[in-house]
Amino acid sequence: MAAFGRLLDVMDRLRVECPWDRKQTNESLRPNTLEEAYELSDALLRDDATEICKELGDVLLHIVFYSRIGEEKSQFDIADVCNKLCDKMIFRHPHVYGSVVAKNAEQVLDNWEQIKQKEKDGNKSVLGGVPASLPSLIKAYRIQDKARHVGFDWEDKQDVWSKVREEIDELEAELRKEDKKHSEQELGDFLFAVINAARLYHLNPDNALESTNQKFIRRFDYIEQHSIKVGKPLTEMTLQEMDDLWNEAKLKENQ
């Protein structure tokens, strides 16, 4: 593909002629890569096609950059990256490239996890493939889902609600005792149970929480803009005044 070849040519030239690009290492690029991934995530949440295209390009640049560094160290190049990916995808899709039958997406995911366990360089344990640096909310969802693939899950999803209620009762008990250490532990257990419930009902807790974050930002910005408009700082507004503006913003959203 001509466009991909052009990208590789640009990367080769930048690596030689640009002082900044020339000095980059895996370690120095890593923070930028994380930032680019989050910027792509933001664009995806907004469903902004123009920004998604742009941010995908930025992420692709980093993939090419790391591959170029690997080539300079005689470790691997972009062709190795592509070929390893193709080999893995073919191996993990026996329902497409082999004789295994998968009638729905759920069966595909179950097969995927089982195949990963059999790979020569695959994960040595069920939870071994969950990155340690994943954000905690996403990590909780992933480890619960991986456990599900080997049968460690609720038989009836409605039973999870008794666990949620149990955990919030334990959290309230520790809070009443003003035991910060145990309160924090119980808070973690409660959040874990809520995430489990979301998973069982096929809801994405990360998307759900981010949607609420954005909703809060919009409504609080409405309050702040009103305070600027009337010349009254937020710190001088009563809670009732802010609540009234919050409800006003909420009403406007629902119109």
CSV table of C-alpha atoms in Angstrom, one decimal:
chain,number,residue,atom,x,y,z
A,1,MET,CA,0.0,0.0,0.0
A,2,ALA,CA,1.5,3.3,-1.2
A,3,ALA,CA,0.4,5.3,1.8
A,4,PHE,CA,2.0,2.9,4.3
A,5,GLY,CA,5.2,2.9,2.3
A,6,ARG,CA,5.2,6.7,2.4
A,7,LEU,CA,4.8,6.7,6.2
A,8,LEU,CA,7.8,4.4,6.5
A,9,ASP,CA,9.9,6.7,4.2
A,10,VAL,CA,8.9,9.7,6.3
A,11,MET,CA,9.8,7.8,9.5
A,12,ASP,CA,13.2,6.8,8.1
A,13,ARG,CA,14.0,10.4,7.1
A,14,LEU,CA,12.9,11.9,10.4
A,15,ARG,CA,14.9,9.4,12.4
A,16,VAL,CA,18.1,10.5,10.5
A,17,GLU,CA,17.5,14.2,10.0
A,18,CYS,CA,15.4,15.5,12.9
A,19,PRO,CA,17.3,16.1,16.2
A,20,TRP,CA,14.2,15.3,18.3
A,21,ASP,CA,13.2,12.1,16.5
A,22,ARG,CA,16.7,10.9,16.4
A,23,LYS,CA,17.2,11.0,20.1
A,24,GLN,CA,14.0,9.2,21.1
A,25,THR,CA,14.0,5.8,22.8
A,26,ASN,CA,11.4,3.2,23.9
A,27,GLU,CA,11.5,4.8,27.3
A,28,SER,CA,11.2,8.4,26.2
A,29,LEU,CA,8.3,7.6,23.8
A,30,ARG,CA,6.2,5.6,26.2
A,31,PRO,CA,4.5,8.6,28.0
A,32,ASN,CA,3.7,10.1,24.6
A,33,THR,CA,2.2,6.8,23.4
A,34,LEU,CA,-0.1,6.7,26.5
A,35,GLU,CA,-1.2,10.3,25.8
A,36,GLU,CA,-2.0,9.5,22.2
A,37,ALA,CA,-4.0,6.4,23.2
A,38,TYR,CA,-6.1,8.6,25.6
A,39,GLU,CA,-6.6,11.2,22.9
A,40,LEU,CA,-7.9,8.5,20.6
A,41,SER,CA,-10.2,7.3,23.3
A,42,ASP,CA,-11.6,10.9,23.7
A,43,ALA,CA,-12.2,11.1,20.0
A,44,LEU,CA,-14.0,7.7,20.0
A,45,LEU,CA,-16.2,8.8,22.9
A,46,ARG,CA,-17.2,11.9,20.9
A,47,ASP,CA,-17.7,9.8,17.8
A,48,ASP,CA,-15.8,12.5,15.9
A,49,ALA,CA,-14.7,10.9,12.6
A,50,THR,CA,-12.2,13.6,11.7
A,51,GLU,CA,-10.5,13.4,15.1
A,52,ILE,CA,-10.6,9.6,15.1
A,53,CYS,CA,-8.8,9.5,11.8
A,54,LYS,CA,-6.2,12.0,13.1
A,55,GLU,CA,-5.6,10.2,16.4
A,56,LEU,CA,-5.4,6.8,14.7
A,57,GLY,CA,-2.6,8.3,12.6
A,58,ASP,CA,-0.8,9.5,15.7
A,59,VAL,CA,-1.0,6.0,17.3
A,60,LEU,CA,0.2,4.4,14.0
A,61,LEU,CA,3.1,6.7,14.0
A,62,HIS,CA,4.2,5.4,17.4
A,63,ILE,CA,3.9,1.8,16.2
A,64,VAL,CA,6.1,2.6,13.2
A,65,PHE,CA,8.5,4.5,15.5
A,66,TYR,CA,9.0,1.6,17.9
A,67,SER,CA,9.4,-0.7,15.0
A,68,ARG,CA,12.1,1.5,13.6
A,69,ILE,CA,13.9,1.5,16.9
A,70,GLY,CA,13.7,-2.3,17.0
A,71,GLU,CA,15.1,-2.5,13.5
A,72,GLU,CA,18.1,-0.3,14.5
A,73,LYS,CA,18.8,-2.7,17.4
A,74,SER,CA,18.5,-5.7,15.0
A,75,GLN,CA,15.6,-7.0,17.1
A,76,PHE,CA,12.6,-6.7,14.7
A,77,ASP,CA,11.1,-4.5,12.0
A,78,ILE,CA,7.7,-3.4,11.0
A,79,ALA,CA,7.3,-6.5,8.7
A,80,ASP,CA,7.9,-8.7,11.8
A,81,VAL,CA,5.3,-6.8,13.7
A,82,CYS,CA,2.7,-7.2,10.9
A,83,ASN,CA,3.5,-10.9,10.3
A,84,LYS,CA,3.4,-11.8,14.0
A,85,LEU,CA,0.0,-10.1,14.3
A,86,CYS,CA,-1.3,-11.9,11.2
A,87,ASP,CA,-0.1,-15.3,12.5
A,88,LYS,CA,-1.7,-14.6,15.9
A,89,MET,CA,-5.0,-13.5,14.4
A,90,ILE,CA,-5.2,-16.5,12.1
A,91,PHE,CA,-4.3,-18.9,15.0
A,92,ARG,CA,-7.0,-17.3,17.2
A,93,HIS,CA,-9.7,-17.5,14.6
A,94,PRO,CA,-10.0,-21.2,13.9
A,95,HIS,CA,-13.7,-20.7,13.1
A,96,VAL,CA,-12.6,-18.6,10.1
A,97,TYR,CA,-9.3,-20.3,9.1
A,98,GLY,CA,-10.0,-23.8,10.4
A,99,SER,CA,-12.8,-26.2,11.2
A,100,VAL,CA,-13.9,-24.9,14.6
A,101,VAL,CA,-17.5,-23.7,14.8
A,102,ALA,CA,-18.4,-20.5,16.6
A,103,LYS,CA,-22.1,-19.5,16.2
A,104,ASN,CA,-21.9,-16.2,18.0
A,105,ALA,CA,-19.6,-13.6,19.4
A,106,GLU,CA,-19.7,-15.2,22.9
A,107,GLN,CA,-18.3,-18.4,21.6
A,108,VAL,CA,-15.6,-16.6,19.7
A,109,LEU,CA,-14.5,-14.9,23.0
A,110,ASP,CA,-14.5,-18.3,24.8
A,111,ASN,CA,-12.4,-19.9,22.1
A,112,TRP,CA,-10.1,-16.9,22.1
A,113,GLU,CA,-9.3,-17.2,25.8
A,114,GLN,CA,-8.7,-21.0,25.5
A,115,ILE,CA,-6.4,-20.6,22.5
A,116,LYS,CA,-4.4,-17.9,24.3
A,117,GLN,CA,-3.7,-20.5,27.1
A,118,LYS,CA,-2.3,-22.9,24.5
A,119,GLU,CA,0.0,-20.6,22.6
A,120,LYS,CA,3.7,-21.3,22.9
A,121,ASP,CA,4.5,-17.8,24.2
A,122,GLY,CA,1.0,-17.3,25.7
A,123,ASN,CA,-0.1,-16.4,29.2
A,124,LYS,CA,0.9,-19.0,31.8
A,125,SER,CA,-2.1,-18.3,34.0
A,126,VAL,CA,-5.7,-17.3,33.4
A,127,LEU,CA,-5.2,-13.7,34.6
A,128,GLY,CA,-1.6,-13.4,33.4
A,129,GLY,CA,-2.5,-11.4,30.3
A,130,VAL,CA,-4.1,-8.5,32.2
A,131,PRO,CA,-1.6,-5.6,32.1
A,132,ALA,CA,-0.6,-4.5,35.5
A,133,SER,CA,-0.7,-0.8,34.5
A,134,LEU,CA,-4.4,-0.9,33.3
A,135,PRO,CA,-6.6,1.6,35.0
A,136,SER,CA,-8.2,-0.1,38.0
A,137,LEU,CA,-11.8,0.0,36.8
A,138,ILE,CA,-10.9,-1.5,33.4
A,139,LYS,CA,-8.6,-4.1,35.1
A,140,ALA,CA,-11.4,-5.2,37.4
A,141,TYR,CA,-13.7,-5.8,34.4
A,142,ARG,CA,-11.0,-7.7,32.5
A,143,ILE,CA,-10.1,-10.0,35.3
A,144,GLN,CA,-13.7,-10.8,36.0
A,145,ASP,CA,-14.3,-11.5,32.4
A,146,LYS,CA,-11.3,-13.8,32.1
A,147,ALA,CA,-12.4,-15.7,35.1
A,148,ARG,CA,-15.8,-16.1,33.5
A,149,HIS,CA,-14.2,-17.9,30.5
A,150,VAL,CA,-13.1,-20.8,32.7
A,151,GLY,CA,-16.5,-21.0,34.5
A,152,PHE,CA,-15.8,-18.9,37.6
A,153,ASP,CA,-18.9,-16.8,37.5
A,154,TRP,CA,-22.4,-16.3,38.9
A,155,GLU,CA,-24.8,-19.0,37.7
A,156,ASP,CA,-27.7,-16.5,37.9
A,157,LYS,CA,-26.7,-12.9,37.2
A,158,GLN,CA,-29.5,-11.7,39.6
A,159,ASP,CA,-27.6,-13.2,42.5
A,160,VAL,CA,-24.9,-10.5,42.1
A,161,TRP,CA,-27.2,-7.9,43.7
A,162,SER,CA,-27.1,-9.7,47.1
A,163,LYS,CA,-23.3,-9.4,46.9
A,164,VAL,CA,-23.6,-5.7,46.0
A,165,ARG,CA,-25.9,-5.1,49.0
A,166,GLU,CA,-23.6,-7.2,51.3
A,167,GLU,CA,-20.6,-5.1,50.3
A,168,ILE,CA,-22.3,-1.7,50.7
A,169,ASP,CA,-23.5,-2.8,54.2
A,170,GLU,CA,-19.9,-3.8,55.1
A,171,LEU,CA,-18.7,-0.4,53.8
A,172,GLU,CA,-21.2,1.5,55.8
A,173,ALA,CA,-20.3,-0.5,59.0
A,174,GLU,CA,-16.6,0.4,58.6
A,175,LEU,CA,-17.4,4.1,57.9
A,176,ARG,CA,-19.4,4.3,61.0
A,177,LYS,CA,-16.4,3.0,62.9
A,178,GLU,CA,-14.3,5.6,61.2
A,179,ASP,CA,-11.8,2.9,60.3
A,180,LYS,CA,-10.1,4.5,57.2
A,181,LYS,CA,-8.0,1.4,56.3
A,182,HIS,CA,-10.8,-1.1,56.4
A,183,SER,CA,-13.3,1.5,54.9
A,184,GLU,CA,-11.0,1.8,51.8
A,185,GLN,CA,-10.8,-2.0,51.5
A,186,GLU,CA,-14.6,-2.3,51.7
A,187,LEU,CA,-15.0,0.5,49.2
A,188,GLY,CA,-12.9,-1.5,46.8
A,189,ASP,CA,-15.0,-4.6,47.4
A,190,PHE,CA,-18.2,-2.6,46.8
A,191,LEU,CA,-16.8,-1.1,43.5
A,192,PHE,CA,-15.6,-4.5,42.4
A,193,ALA,CA,-19.1,-6.0,43.0
A,194,VAL,CA,-20.8,-3.1,41.1
A,195,ILE,CA,-18.4,-3.6,38.1
A,196,ASN,CA,-19.3,-7.3,38.3
A,197,ALA,CA,-23.0,-6.5,38.1
A,198,ALA,CA,-22.3,-4.2,35.1
A,199,ARG,CA,-20.4,-7.0,33.3
A,200,LEU,CA,-23.2,-9.5,33.9
A,201,TYR,CA,-25.7,-7.2,32.4
A,202,HIS,CA,-23.5,-6.4,29.4
A,203,LEU,CA,-22.8,-2.8,30.4
A,204,ASN,CA,-19.4,-1.2,30.1
A,205,PRO,CA,-18.6,0.4,33.4
A,206,ASP,CA,-15.8,2.6,32.1
A,207,ASN,CA,-18.1,4.0,29.3
A,208,ALA,CA,-20.9,4.5,31.8
A,209,LEU,CA,-18.7,6.3,34.3
A,210,GLU,CA,-17.1,8.5,31.6
A,211,SER,CA,-20.6,9.4,30.4
A,212,THR,CA,-21.5,10.5,33.9
A,213,ASN,CA,-18.2,12.5,34.2
A,214,GLN,CA,-19.0,14.4,31.0
A,215,LYS,CA,-22.6,15.0,32.2
A,216,PHE,CA,-21.3,16.5,35.5
A,217,ILE,CA,-18.8,18.7,33.6
A,218,ARG,CA,-21.5,20.1,31.4
A,219,ARG,CA,-23.8,20.9,34.2
A,220,PHE,CA,-21.2,22.3,36.5
A,221,ASP,CA,-19.9,24.5,33.6
A,222,TYR,CA,-23.4,25.8,33.2
A,223,ILE,CA,-23.4,26.9,36.9
A,224,GLU,CA,-19.9,28.4,36.5
A,225,GLN,CA,-20.9,30.3,33.3
A,226,HIS,CA,-23.9,31.7,35.1
A,227,SER,CA,-21.8,32.9,38.0
A,228,ILE,CA,-19.5,34.7,35.6
A,229,LYS,CA,-22.5,36.2,33.8
A,230,VAL,CA,-24.0,37.7,36.9
A,231,GLY,CA,-20.7,38.6,38.5
A,232,LYS,CA,-21.1,36.4,41.5
A,233,PRO,CA,-18.3,34.0,42.3
A,234,LEU,CA,-19.1,30.4,43.0
A,235,THR,CA,-17.7,30.7,46.5
A,236,GLU,CA,-20.4,33.3,47.3
A,237,MET,CA,-23.3,31.3,45.9
A,238,THR,CA,-25.4,29.2,48.2
A,239,LEU,CA,-25.8,25.5,47.7
A,240,GLN,CA,-29.5,26.0,46.9
A,241,GLU,CA,-28.6,28.5,44.2
A,242,MET,CA,-26.2,26.1,42.7
A,243,ASP,CA,-28.7,23.2,43.0
A,244,ASP,CA,-31.3,25.4,41.2
A,245,LEU,CA,-28.9,26.1,38.3
A,246,TRP,CA,-27.9,22.4,38.2
A,247,ASN,CA,-31.6,21.4,37.7
A,248,GLU,CA,-31.9,24.2,35.1
A,249,ALA,CA,-29.0,22.7,33.2
A,250,LYS,CA,-30.5,19.2,33.5
A,251,LEU,CA,-33.8,20.5,32.2
A,252,LYS,CA,-32.2,22.1,29.2
A,253,GLU,CA,-30.4,18.8,28.4
A,254,ASN,CA,-33.7,16.9,28.3
A,255,GLN,CA,-35.5,19.4,26.1
